[in-house]
Amino acid sequence: IQRVKMKSLGEILVEEGYITKEKLEGALARQYSSRLGEILINAKLINFEQLQHVFNIQKEELCPLGDILIELNYVTAEHLLEAQSKQYNLKVVNLSEYNINPDVFSKVPIDVLKHHNVLPIDIREGVLMVATSDPEDVLAVSDLGFISGMHIELVLSSKQQILSFLE
């Protein structure tokens, strides 16, 4: 039995010159991907095929999208942080250059910080600033707020930087 590969409408439109491959990838990203994927495609850091590949892996392994993108060397940790910063409208903090307020460590036990992979870095007007690599972890924000009795403000930092400070 001979199999014939059917072309998608998008492939035909690109071949016929009706749209560019970049415009197709952008349209497909908006339709099928997370906002993070769209941001990375629009920044030309990945293409739609790479994003689909990552989604397929994510379905099987249940890993965060960013971890897979970095593991496959599709993006660097810095590129991922920049994209997440746009996605969540959060500031990126380089922990090795930040003067961490030592008073923050009295607010939350270290085992809780390690469990959630977060690092408090400052206290400003009764708000605990916390570095995270996963801004969607609402449980971490809830736990930190409950334990510290403070409002939590998230900033972004790489998972590796946070882990190195927690060890």
mmCIF file with all atom_site columns, C-alpha atoms in Angstrom:
data_model
loop_
_atom_site.group_PDB
_atom_site.id
_atom_site.type_symbol
_atom_site.label_atom_id
_atom_site.label_alt_id
_atom_site.label_comp_id
_atom_site.label_asym_id
_atom_site.label_entity_id
_atom_site.label_seq_id
_atom_site.pdbx_PDB_ins_code
_atom_site.Cartn_x
_atom_site.Cartn_y
_atom_site.Cartn_z
_atom_site.occupancy
_atom_site.B_iso_or_equiv
_atom_site.pdbx_formal_charge
_atom_site.auth_seq_id
_atom_site.auth_comp_id
_atom_site.auth_asym_id
_atom_site.auth_atom_id
_atom_site.pdbx_PDB_model_num
ATOM 1   C CA . ILE A 1 1   ? 0.000  0.000  0.000  1.00 0.00 ? 1   ILE A CA 1
ATOM 2   C CA . GLN A 1 2   ? 1.426  3.343  -1.014 1.00 0.00 ? 2   GLN A CA 1
ATOM 3   C CA . ARG A 1 3   ? 0.696  6.229  1.313  1.00 0.00 ? 3   ARG A CA 1
ATOM 4   C CA . VAL A 1 4   ? 0.297  9.716  -0.050 1.00 0.00 ? 4   VAL A CA 1
ATOM 5   C CA . LYS A 1 5   ? 1.046  12.585 2.282  1.00 0.00 ? 5   LYS A CA 1
ATOM 6   C CA . MET A 1 6   ? -1.805 15.023 2.265  1.00 0.00 ? 6   MET A CA 1
ATOM 7   C CA . LYS A 1 7   ? -0.768 18.663 2.417  1.00 0.00 ? 7   LYS A CA 1
ATOM 8   C CA . SER A 1 8   ? -2.389 20.956 4.908  1.00 0.00 ? 8   SER A CA 1
ATOM 9   C CA . LEU A 1 9   ? -4.182 24.083 3.776  1.00 0.00 ? 9   LEU A CA 1
ATOM 10  C CA . GLY A 1 10  ? -1.407 26.165 5.323  1.00 0.00 ? 10  GLY A CA 1
ATOM 11  C CA . GLU A 1 11  ? 1.287  24.332 3.346  1.00 0.00 ? 11  GLU A CA 1
ATOM 12  C CA . ILE A 1 12  ? -0.639 24.887 0.122  1.00 0.00 ? 12  ILE A CA 1
ATOM 13  C CA . LEU A 1 13  ? -1.177 28.588 0.852  1.00 0.00 ? 13  LEU A CA 1
ATOM 14  C CA . VAL A 1 14  ? 2.563  29.049 1.501  1.00 0.00 ? 14  VAL A CA 1
ATOM 15  C CA . GLU A 1 15  ? 3.532  27.089 -1.646 1.00 0.00 ? 15  GLU A CA 1
ATOM 16  C CA . GLU A 1 16  ? 1.156  29.133 -3.777 1.00 0.00 ? 16  GLU A CA 1
ATOM 17  C CA . GLY A 1 17  ? 2.508  32.383 -2.335 1.00 0.00 ? 17  GLY A CA 1
ATOM 18  C CA . TYR A 1 18  ? -0.718 33.572 -0.701 1.00 0.00 ? 18  TYR A CA 1
ATOM 19  C CA . ILE A 1 19  ? 0.972  33.917 2.695  1.00 0.00 ? 19  ILE A CA 1
ATOM 20  C CA . THR A 1 20  ? 4.486  33.628 4.077  1.00 0.00 ? 20  THR A CA 1
ATOM 21  C CA . LYS A 1 21  ? 5.565  30.796 6.329  1.00 0.00 ? 21  LYS A CA 1
ATOM 22  C CA . GLU A 1 22  ? 6.105  33.303 9.137  1.00 0.00 ? 22  GLU A CA 1
ATOM 23  C CA . LYS A 1 23  ? 2.542  34.629 8.858  1.00 0.00 ? 23  LYS A CA 1
ATOM 24  C CA . LEU A 1 24  ? 1.201  31.076 8.841  1.00 0.00 ? 24  LEU A CA 1
ATOM 25  C CA . GLU A 1 25  ? 3.232  30.172 11.938 1.00 0.00 ? 25  GLU A CA 1
ATOM 26  C CA . GLY A 1 26  ? 2.022  33.282 13.734 1.00 0.00 ? 26  GLY A CA 1
ATOM 27  C CA . ALA A 1 27  ? -1.624 32.557 12.861 1.00 0.00 ? 27  ALA A CA 1
ATOM 28  C CA . LEU A 1 28  ? -1.341 28.929 13.941 1.00 0.00 ? 28  LEU A CA 1
ATOM 29  C CA . ALA A 1 29  ? 0.386  29.925 17.160 1.00 0.00 ? 29  ALA A CA 1
ATOM 30  C CA . ARG A 1 30  ? -2.437 32.300 18.014 1.00 0.00 ? 30  ARG A CA 1
ATOM 31  C CA . GLN A 1 31  ? -4.962 29.588 17.294 1.00 0.00 ? 31  GLN A CA 1
ATOM 32  C CA . TYR A 1 32  ? -3.388 26.562 18.935 1.00 0.00 ? 32  TYR A CA 1
ATOM 33  C CA . SER A 1 33  ? -0.712 27.546 21.382 1.00 0.00 ? 33  SER A CA 1
ATOM 34  C CA . SER A 1 34  ? -0.337 29.010 24.797 1.00 0.00 ? 34  SER A CA 1
ATOM 35  C CA . ARG A 1 35  ? 0.463  32.673 24.956 1.00 0.00 ? 35  ARG A CA 1
ATOM 36  C CA . LEU A 1 36  ? 4.046  31.755 25.850 1.00 0.00 ? 36  LEU A CA 1
ATOM 37  C CA . GLY A 1 37  ? 4.358  29.824 22.602 1.00 0.00 ? 37  GLY A CA 1
ATOM 38  C CA . GLU A 1 38  ? 2.962  32.773 20.683 1.00 0.00 ? 38  GLU A CA 1
ATOM 39  C CA . ILE A 1 39  ? 5.430  35.157 22.305 1.00 0.00 ? 39  ILE A CA 1
ATOM 40  C CA . LEU A 1 40  ? 8.364  32.867 21.482 1.00 0.00 ? 40  LEU A CA 1
ATOM 41  C CA . ILE A 1 41  ? 7.205  32.431 17.861 1.00 0.00 ? 41  ILE A CA 1
ATOM 42  C CA . ASN A 1 42  ? 6.662  36.170 17.402 1.00 0.00 ? 42  ASN A CA 1
ATOM 43  C CA . ALA A 1 43  ? 10.172 36.768 18.773 1.00 0.00 ? 43  ALA A CA 1
ATOM 44  C CA . LYS A 1 44  ? 11.415 34.229 16.183 1.00 0.00 ? 44  LYS A CA 1
ATOM 45  C CA . LEU A 1 45  ? 12.981 32.123 18.934 1.00 0.00 ? 45  LEU A CA 1
ATOM 46  C CA . ILE A 1 46  ? 11.050 28.990 17.912 1.00 0.00 ? 46  ILE A CA 1
ATOM 47  C CA . ASN A 1 47  ? 8.818  27.973 15.027 1.00 0.00 ? 47  ASN A CA 1
ATOM 48  C CA . PHE A 1 48  ? 5.397  26.379 15.070 1.00 0.00 ? 48  PHE A CA 1
ATOM 49  C CA . GLU A 1 49  ? 6.745  22.867 14.397 1.00 0.00 ? 49  GLU A CA 1
ATOM 50  C CA . GLN A 1 50  ? 9.039  23.140 17.416 1.00 0.00 ? 50  GLN A CA 1
ATOM 51  C CA . LEU A 1 51  ? 6.130  24.321 19.549 1.00 0.00 ? 51  LEU A CA 1
ATOM 52  C CA . GLN A 1 52  ? 3.986  21.392 18.389 1.00 0.00 ? 52  GLN A CA 1
ATOM 53  C CA . HIS A 1 53  ? 6.859  19.025 19.204 1.00 0.00 ? 53  HIS A CA 1
ATOM 54  C CA . VAL A 1 54  ? 7.104  20.497 22.713 1.00 0.00 ? 54  VAL A CA 1
ATOM 55  C CA . PHE A 1 55  ? 3.329  20.186 23.205 1.00 0.00 ? 55  PHE A CA 1
ATOM 56  C CA . ASN A 1 56  ? 3.484  16.512 22.199 1.00 0.00 ? 56  ASN A CA 1
ATOM 57  C CA . ILE A 1 57  ? 6.254  15.864 24.726 1.00 0.00 ? 57  ILE A CA 1
ATOM 58  C CA . GLN A 1 58  ? 4.365  17.838 27.364 1.00 0.00 ? 58  GLN A CA 1
ATOM 59  C CA . LYS A 1 59  ? 1.273  15.635 26.914 1.00 0.00 ? 59  LYS A CA 1
ATOM 60  C CA . GLU A 1 60  ? 3.350  12.527 27.631 1.00 0.00 ? 60  GLU A CA 1
ATOM 61  C CA . GLU A 1 61  ? 5.657  13.815 30.364 1.00 0.00 ? 61  GLU A CA 1
ATOM 62  C CA . LEU A 1 62  ? 3.485  16.464 32.071 1.00 0.00 ? 62  LEU A CA 1
ATOM 63  C CA . CYS A 1 63  ? 6.457  18.833 32.386 1.00 0.00 ? 63  CYS A CA 1
ATOM 64  C CA . PRO A 1 64  ? 6.295  22.624 32.239 1.00 0.00 ? 64  PRO A CA 1
ATOM 65  C CA . LEU A 1 65  ? 6.524  23.981 28.698 1.00 0.00 ? 65  LEU A CA 1
ATOM 66  C CA . GLY A 1 66  ? 9.564  26.104 29.544 1.00 0.00 ? 66  GLY A CA 1
ATOM 67  C CA . ASP A 1 67  ? 11.529 23.184 30.960 1.00 0.00 ? 67  ASP A CA 1
ATOM 68  C CA . ILE A 1 68  ? 11.021 21.206 27.754 1.00 0.00 ? 68  ILE A CA 1
ATOM 69  C CA . LEU A 1 69  ? 11.950 24.174 25.551 1.00 0.00 ? 69  LEU A CA 1
ATOM 70  C CA . ILE A 1 70  ? 15.222 24.593 27.460 1.00 0.00 ? 70  ILE A CA 1
ATOM 71  C CA . GLU A 1 71  ? 15.968 20.854 27.587 1.00 0.00 ? 71  GLU A CA 1
ATOM 72  C CA . LEU A 1 72  ? 15.607 20.634 23.787 1.00 0.00 ? 72  LEU A CA 1
ATOM 73  C CA . ASN A 1 73  ? 17.837 23.719 23.406 1.00 0.00 ? 73  ASN A CA 1
ATOM 74  C CA . TYR A 1 74  ? 15.045 25.529 21.556 1.00 0.00 ? 74  TYR A CA 1
ATOM 75  C CA . VAL A 1 75  ? 15.483 28.553 23.855 1.00 0.00 ? 75  VAL A CA 1
ATOM 76  C CA . THR A 1 76  ? 17.863 29.668 26.575 1.00 0.00 ? 76  THR A CA 1
ATOM 77  C CA . ALA A 1 77  ? 16.764 30.254 30.153 1.00 0.00 ? 77  ALA A CA 1
ATOM 78  C CA . GLU A 1 78  ? 17.210 33.981 29.520 1.00 0.00 ? 78  GLU A CA 1
ATOM 79  C CA . HIS A 1 79  ? 14.934 33.915 26.449 1.00 0.00 ? 79  HIS A CA 1
ATOM 80  C CA . LEU A 1 80  ? 12.320 31.982 28.396 1.00 0.00 ? 80  LEU A CA 1
ATOM 81  C CA . LEU A 1 81  ? 12.422 34.516 31.240 1.00 0.00 ? 81  LEU A CA 1
ATOM 82  C CA . GLU A 1 82  ? 12.028 37.404 28.783 1.00 0.00 ? 82  GLU A CA 1
ATOM 83  C CA . ALA A 1 83  ? 8.998  35.712 27.213 1.00 0.00 ? 83  ALA A CA 1
ATOM 84  C CA . GLN A 1 84  ? 7.461  34.925 30.608 1.00 0.00 ? 84  GLN A CA 1
ATOM 85  C CA . SER A 1 85  ? 8.068  38.518 31.651 1.00 0.00 ? 85  SER A CA 1
ATOM 86  C CA . LYS A 1 86  ? 5.948  39.658 28.705 1.00 0.00 ? 86  LYS A CA 1
ATOM 87  C CA . GLN A 1 87  ? 3.359  36.948 29.281 1.00 0.00 ? 87  GLN A CA 1
ATOM 88  C CA . TYR A 1 88  ? 2.804  37.702 32.973 1.00 0.00 ? 88  TYR A CA 1
ATOM 89  C CA . ASN A 1 89  ? 3.921  41.330 33.054 1.00 0.00 ? 89  ASN A CA 1
ATOM 90  C CA . LEU A 1 90  ? 6.501  40.534 35.744 1.00 0.00 ? 90  LEU A CA 1
ATOM 91  C CA . LYS A 1 91  ? 9.969  41.951 36.328 1.00 0.00 ? 91  LYS A CA 1
ATOM 92  C CA . VAL A 1 92  ? 12.981 39.678 35.740 1.00 0.00 ? 92  VAL A CA 1
ATOM 93  C CA . VAL A 1 93  ? 15.534 39.675 38.562 1.00 0.00 ? 93  VAL A CA 1
ATOM 94  C CA . ASN A 1 94  ? 19.073 38.363 38.276 1.00 0.00 ? 94  ASN A CA 1
ATOM 95  C CA . LEU A 1 95  ? 19.571 36.963 41.780 1.00 0.00 ? 95  LEU A CA 1
ATOM 96  C CA . SER A 1 96  ? 23.361 37.040 41.554 1.00 0.00 ? 96  SER A CA 1
ATOM 97  C CA . GLU A 1 97  ? 23.154 40.827 41.144 1.00 0.00 ? 97  GLU A CA 1
ATOM 98  C CA . TYR A 1 98  ? 20.315 41.475 43.613 1.00 0.00 ? 98  TYR A CA 1
ATOM 99  C CA . ASN A 1 99  ? 20.992 42.543 47.186 1.00 0.00 ? 99  ASN A CA 1
ATOM 100 C CA . ILE A 1 100 ? 18.692 40.107 49.000 1.00 0.00 ? 100 ILE A CA 1
ATOM 101 C CA . ASN A 1 101 ? 17.225 41.449 52.240 1.00 0.00 ? 101 ASN A CA 1
ATOM 102 C CA . PRO A 1 102 ? 18.296 38.995 55.016 1.00 0.00 ? 102 PRO A CA 1
ATOM 103 C CA . ASP A 1 103 ? 15.051 39.683 56.948 1.00 0.00 ? 103 ASP A CA 1
ATOM 104 C CA . VAL A 1 104 ? 13.054 37.745 54.324 1.00 0.00 ? 104 VAL A CA 1
ATOM 105 C CA . PHE A 1 105 ? 14.316 34.403 55.576 1.00 0.00 ? 105 PHE A CA 1
ATOM 106 C CA . SER A 1 106 ? 12.531 34.812 58.903 1.00 0.00 ? 106 SER A CA 1
ATOM 107 C CA . LYS A 1 107 ? 9.166  35.009 57.129 1.00 0.00 ? 107 LYS A CA 1
ATOM 108 C CA . VAL A 1 108 ? 8.936  31.527 55.552 1.00 0.00 ? 108 VAL A CA 1
ATOM 109 C CA . PRO A 1 109 ? 10.673 28.254 56.519 1.00 0.00 ? 109 PRO A CA 1
ATOM 110 C CA . ILE A 1 110 ? 13.338 27.046 54.110 1.00 0.00 ? 110 ILE A CA 1
ATOM 111 C CA . ASP A 1 111 ? 11.586 23.700 53.537 1.00 0.00 ? 111 ASP A CA 1
ATOM 112 C CA . VAL A 1 112 ? 8.523  25.565 52.197 1.00 0.00 ? 112 VAL A CA 1
ATOM 113 C CA . LEU A 1 113 ? 10.748 27.626 49.907 1.00 0.00 ? 113 LEU A CA 1
ATOM 114 C CA . LYS A 1 114 ? 12.462 24.483 48.594 1.00 0.00 ? 114 LYS A CA 1
ATOM 115 C CA . HIS A 1 115 ? 9.127  22.705 48.143 1.00 0.00 ? 115 HIS A CA 1
ATOM 116 C CA . HIS A 1 116 ? 7.822  25.511 45.923 1.00 0.00 ? 116 HIS A CA 1
ATOM 117 C CA . ASN A 1 117 ? 11.204 26.447 44.413 1.00 0.00 ? 117 ASN A CA 1
ATOM 118 C CA . VAL A 1 118 ? 10.792 30.121 45.326 1.00 0.00 ? 118 VAL A CA 1
ATOM 119 C CA . LEU A 1 119 ? 13.060 32.638 47.019 1.00 0.00 ? 119 LEU A CA 1
ATOM 120 C CA . PRO A 1 120 ? 11.928 35.699 48.968 1.00 0.00 ? 120 PRO A CA 1
ATOM 121 C CA . ILE A 1 121 ? 14.216 38.590 48.107 1.00 0.00 ? 121 ILE A CA 1
ATOM 122 C CA . ASP A 1 122 ? 12.828 41.738 49.697 1.00 0.00 ? 122 ASP A CA 1
ATOM 123 C CA . ILE A 1 123 ? 10.154 43.321 51.862 1.00 0.00 ? 123 ILE A CA 1
ATOM 124 C CA . ARG A 1 124 ? 8.633  46.584 50.690 1.00 0.00 ? 124 ARG A CA 1
ATOM 125 C CA . GLU A 1 125 ? 5.785  48.293 52.504 1.00 0.00 ? 125 GLU A CA 1
ATOM 126 C CA . GLY A 1 126 ? 4.518  45.050 54.004 1.00 0.00 ? 126 GLY A CA 1
ATOM 127 C CA . VAL A 1 127 ? 4.793  43.141 50.715 1.00 0.00 ? 127 VAL A CA 1
ATOM 128 C CA . LEU A 1 128 ? 7.085  40.117 50.422 1.00 0.00 ? 128 LEU A CA 1
ATOM 129 C CA . MET A 1 129 ? 8.825  40.081 47.051 1.00 0.00 ? 129 MET A CA 1
ATOM 130 C CA . VAL A 1 130 ? 9.373  36.500 45.920 1.00 0.00 ? 130 VAL A CA 1
ATOM 131 C CA . ALA A 1 131 ? 11.434 35.210 42.981 1.00 0.00 ? 131 ALA A CA 1
ATOM 132 C CA . THR A 1 132 ? 9.874  32.317 41.091 1.00 0.00 ? 132 THR A CA 1
ATOM 133 C CA . SER A 1 133 ? 10.448 30.492 37.846 1.00 0.00 ? 133 SER A CA 1
ATOM 134 C CA . ASP A 1 134 ? 6.797  29.372 37.742 1.00 0.00 ? 134 ASP A CA 1
ATOM 135 C CA . PRO A 1 135 ? 4.419  32.322 38.003 1.00 0.00 ? 135 PRO A CA 1
ATOM 136 C CA . GLU A 1 136 ? 1.423  30.010 37.508 1.00 0.00 ? 136 GLU A CA 1
ATOM 137 C CA . ASP A 1 137 ? 2.049  28.240 40.826 1.00 0.00 ? 137 ASP A CA 1
ATOM 138 C CA . VAL A 1 138 ? -0.875 29.780 42.715 1.00 0.00 ? 138 VAL A CA 1
ATOM 139 C CA . LEU A 1 139 ? -0.449 27.299 45.551 1.00 0.00 ? 139 LEU A CA 1
ATOM 140 C CA . ALA A 1 140 ? 3.020  28.701 46.247 1.00 0.00 ? 140 ALA A CA 1
ATOM 141 C CA . VAL A 1 141 ? 1.669  32.254 46.409 1.00 0.00 ? 141 VAL A CA 1
ATOM 142 C CA . SER A 1 142 ? -1.170 31.133 48.668 1.00 0.00 ? 142 SER A CA 1
ATOM 143 C CA . ASP A 1 143 ? 1.131  29.186 50.997 1.00 0.00 ? 143 ASP A CA 1
ATOM 144 C CA . LEU A 1 144 ? 3.691  31.996 51.232 1.00 0.00 ? 144 LEU A CA 1
ATOM 145 C CA . GLY A 1 145 ? 1.001  34.580 51.919 1.00 0.00 ? 145 GLY A CA 1
ATOM 146 C CA . PHE A 1 146 ? -0.598 32.431 54.605 1.00 0.00 ? 146 PHE A CA 1
ATOM 147 C CA . ILE A 1 147 ? 2.675  31.507 56.321 1.00 0.00 ? 147 ILE A CA 1
ATOM 148 C CA . SER A 1 148 ? 4.221  34.987 56.189 1.00 0.00 ? 148 SER A CA 1
ATOM 149 C CA . GLY A 1 149 ? 1.008  36.896 56.829 1.00 0.00 ? 149 GLY A CA 1
ATOM 150 C CA . MET A 1 150 ? 2.056  39.239 54.028 1.00 0.00 ? 150 MET A CA 1
ATOM 151 C CA . HIS A 1 151 ? 0.938  40.089 50.529 1.00 0.00 ? 151 HIS A CA 1
ATOM 152 C CA . ILE A 1 152 ? 3.135  38.451 47.897 1.00 0.00 ? 152 ILE A CA 1
ATOM 153 C CA . GLU A 1 153 ? 4.598  40.154 44.841 1.00 0.00 ? 153 GLU A CA 1
ATOM 154 C CA . LEU A 1 154 ? 6.215  37.848 42.299 1.00 0.00 ? 154 LEU A CA 1
ATOM 155 C CA . VAL A 1 155 ? 9.304  38.523 40.216 1.00 0.00 ? 155 VAL A CA 1
ATOM 156 C CA . LEU A 1 156 ? 10.871 36.130 37.731 1.00 0.00 ? 156 LEU A CA 1
ATOM 157 C CA . SER A 1 157 ? 14.201 34.398 38.043 1.00 0.00 ? 157 SER A CA 1
ATOM 158 C CA . SER A 1 158 ? 15.668 31.260 36.530 1.00 0.00 ? 158 SER A CA 1
ATOM 159 C CA . LYS A 1 159 ? 15.035 27.935 38.223 1.00 0.00 ? 159 LYS A CA 1
ATOM 160 C CA . GLN A 1 160 ? 18.794 27.342 38.428 1.00 0.00 ? 160 GLN A CA 1
ATOM 161 C CA . GLN A 1 161 ? 19.449 30.652 40.215 1.00 0.00 ? 161 GLN A CA 1
ATOM 162 C CA . ILE A 1 162 ? 16.691 29.999 42.736 1.00 0.00 ? 162 ILE A CA 1
ATOM 163 C CA . LEU A 1 163 ? 17.938 26.475 43.408 1.00 0.00 ? 163 LEU A CA 1
ATOM 164 C CA . SER A 1 164 ? 21.509 27.657 43.898 1.00 0.00 ? 164 SER A CA 1
ATOM 165 C CA . PHE A 1 165 ? 20.387 30.115 46.599 1.00 0.00 ? 165 PHE A CA 1
ATOM 166 C CA . LEU A 1 166 ? 18.207 27.524 48.343 1.00 0.00 ? 166 LEU A CA 1
ATOM 167 C CA . GLU A 1 167 ? 21.027 24.954 48.653 1.00 0.00 ? 167 GLU A CA 1
#
